[in-house]
Coordinates of C-alpha atoms in Angstrom, one line a residue:
X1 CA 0.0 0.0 0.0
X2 CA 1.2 3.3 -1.0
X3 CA 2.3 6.1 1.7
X4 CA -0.2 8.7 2.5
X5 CA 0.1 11.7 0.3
X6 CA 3.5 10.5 -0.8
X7 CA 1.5 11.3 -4.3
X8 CA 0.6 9.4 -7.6
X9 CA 3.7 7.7 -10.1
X10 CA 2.2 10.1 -12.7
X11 CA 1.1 14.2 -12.6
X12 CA -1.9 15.1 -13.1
X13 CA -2.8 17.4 -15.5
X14 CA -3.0 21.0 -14.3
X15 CA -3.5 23.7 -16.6
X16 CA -3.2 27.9 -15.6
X17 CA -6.3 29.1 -13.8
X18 CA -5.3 32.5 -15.9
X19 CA -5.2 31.3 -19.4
X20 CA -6.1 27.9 -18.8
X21 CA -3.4 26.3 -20.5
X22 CA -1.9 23.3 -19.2
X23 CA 1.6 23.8 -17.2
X24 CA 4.4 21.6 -17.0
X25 CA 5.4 22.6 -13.7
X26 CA 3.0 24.2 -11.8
X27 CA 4.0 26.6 -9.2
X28 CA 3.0 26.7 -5.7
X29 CA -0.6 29.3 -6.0
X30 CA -1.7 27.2 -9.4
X31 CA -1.5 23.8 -6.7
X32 CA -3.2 25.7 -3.8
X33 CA -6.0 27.1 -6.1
X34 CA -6.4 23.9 -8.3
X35 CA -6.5 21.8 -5.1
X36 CA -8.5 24.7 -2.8
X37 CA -6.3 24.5 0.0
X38 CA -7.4 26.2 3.0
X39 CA -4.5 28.8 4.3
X40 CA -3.1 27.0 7.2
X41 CA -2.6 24.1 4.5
X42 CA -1.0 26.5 1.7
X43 CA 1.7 27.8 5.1
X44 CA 1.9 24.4 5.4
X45 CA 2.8 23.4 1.9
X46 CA 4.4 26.6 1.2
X47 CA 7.3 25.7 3.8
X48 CA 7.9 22.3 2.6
X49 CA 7.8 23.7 -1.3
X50 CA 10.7 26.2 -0.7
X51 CA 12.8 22.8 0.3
X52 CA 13.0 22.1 -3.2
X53 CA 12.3 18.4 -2.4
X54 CA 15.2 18.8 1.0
X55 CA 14.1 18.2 4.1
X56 CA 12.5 21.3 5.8
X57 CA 12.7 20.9 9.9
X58 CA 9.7 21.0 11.5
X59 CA 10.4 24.2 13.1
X60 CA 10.3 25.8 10.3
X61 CA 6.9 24.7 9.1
X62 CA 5.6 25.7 12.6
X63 CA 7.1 29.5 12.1
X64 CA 5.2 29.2 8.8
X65 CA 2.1 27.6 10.5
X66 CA 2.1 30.7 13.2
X67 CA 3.8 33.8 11.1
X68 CA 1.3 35.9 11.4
X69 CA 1.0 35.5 15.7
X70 CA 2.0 37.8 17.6
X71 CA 2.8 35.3 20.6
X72 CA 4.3 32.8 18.0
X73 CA 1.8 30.3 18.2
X74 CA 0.4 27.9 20.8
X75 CA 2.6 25.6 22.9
X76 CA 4.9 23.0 20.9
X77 CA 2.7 20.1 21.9
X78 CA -0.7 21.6 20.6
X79 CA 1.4 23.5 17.4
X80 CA 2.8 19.9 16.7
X81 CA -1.2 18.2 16.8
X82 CA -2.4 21.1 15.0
X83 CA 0.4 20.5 12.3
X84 CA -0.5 17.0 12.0
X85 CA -4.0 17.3 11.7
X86 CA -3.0 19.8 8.7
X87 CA -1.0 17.8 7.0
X88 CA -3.6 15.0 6.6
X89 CA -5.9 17.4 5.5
X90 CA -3.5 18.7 3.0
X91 CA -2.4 15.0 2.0
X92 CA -5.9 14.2 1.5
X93 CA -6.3 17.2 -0.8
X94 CA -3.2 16.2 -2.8
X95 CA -4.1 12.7 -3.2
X96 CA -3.4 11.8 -7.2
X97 CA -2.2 15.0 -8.1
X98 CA 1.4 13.7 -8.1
X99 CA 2.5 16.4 -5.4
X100 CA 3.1 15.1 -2.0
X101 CA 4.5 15.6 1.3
X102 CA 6.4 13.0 3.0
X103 CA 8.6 12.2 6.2
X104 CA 12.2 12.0 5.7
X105 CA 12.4 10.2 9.3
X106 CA 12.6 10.6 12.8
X107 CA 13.7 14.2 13.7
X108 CA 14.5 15.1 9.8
X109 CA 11.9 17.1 9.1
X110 CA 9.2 16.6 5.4
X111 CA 10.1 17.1 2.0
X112 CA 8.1 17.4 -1.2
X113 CA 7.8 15.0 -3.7
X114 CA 6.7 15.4 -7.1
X115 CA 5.6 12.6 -9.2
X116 CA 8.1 10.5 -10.3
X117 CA 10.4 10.5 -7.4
X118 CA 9.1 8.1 -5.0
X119 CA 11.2 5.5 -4.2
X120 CA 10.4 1.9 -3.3
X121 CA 12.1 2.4 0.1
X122 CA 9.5 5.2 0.7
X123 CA 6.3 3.1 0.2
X124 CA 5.3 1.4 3.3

């Protein structure tokens, strides 16, 4: 069975919302508006897209998560269950597209994955 949102072996289609063209590589607003993720997702996604497919620390998806606090967020315990429930969402959302979010491992942080790149080892 394949890994949640670890995405499809093949892209969907996606074409411009603008001149409704189809794009090769579609940018980070032509996902979140073809997919109509909420804004907590689109932080969410938005961290893990700058990666470039590296692993992006936790942390820094949490500043993303919370930029916009004041008091930088809740406590790490409910900004970590909030994130979670997020990215499941967001997986959910992403399911088939051939965009994906996965764990690199314990303490590593998320990448993205586009379609094409999963490996076998990933799958689990």
């Amino acid at each position: 069975m394949e890994k949640a949102g670890a995405g499809a072996a093949e892209m969907e289609p996606i074409n411009c919302p603008c001149c409704k063209q189809p794009v090769a590589a579609p940018t980070l607003e032509i996902v979140v508006d073809r997919y109509d993720v909420t804004p907590l997702q689109a932080r969410i996604l938005g961290a893990v897209w700058r990666g470039k497919g590296m692993p992006v620390q936790t942390e820094r998806i949490f500043d993303a998560m919370y930029v916009d606090d004041p008091d930088g967020g809740p406590s790490p315990t409910r900004m970590y269950a909030a994130f979670k429930v997020a990215l499941c969402h967001l997986r959910t959302r992403l399911d088939g597209s051939g965009i994906g979010i996965e764990n690199v491992g314990y303490r590593q942080g998320y990448r993205l994955v586009m379609a094409g790149e999963i490996t076998p080892a990933r799958r689990a």
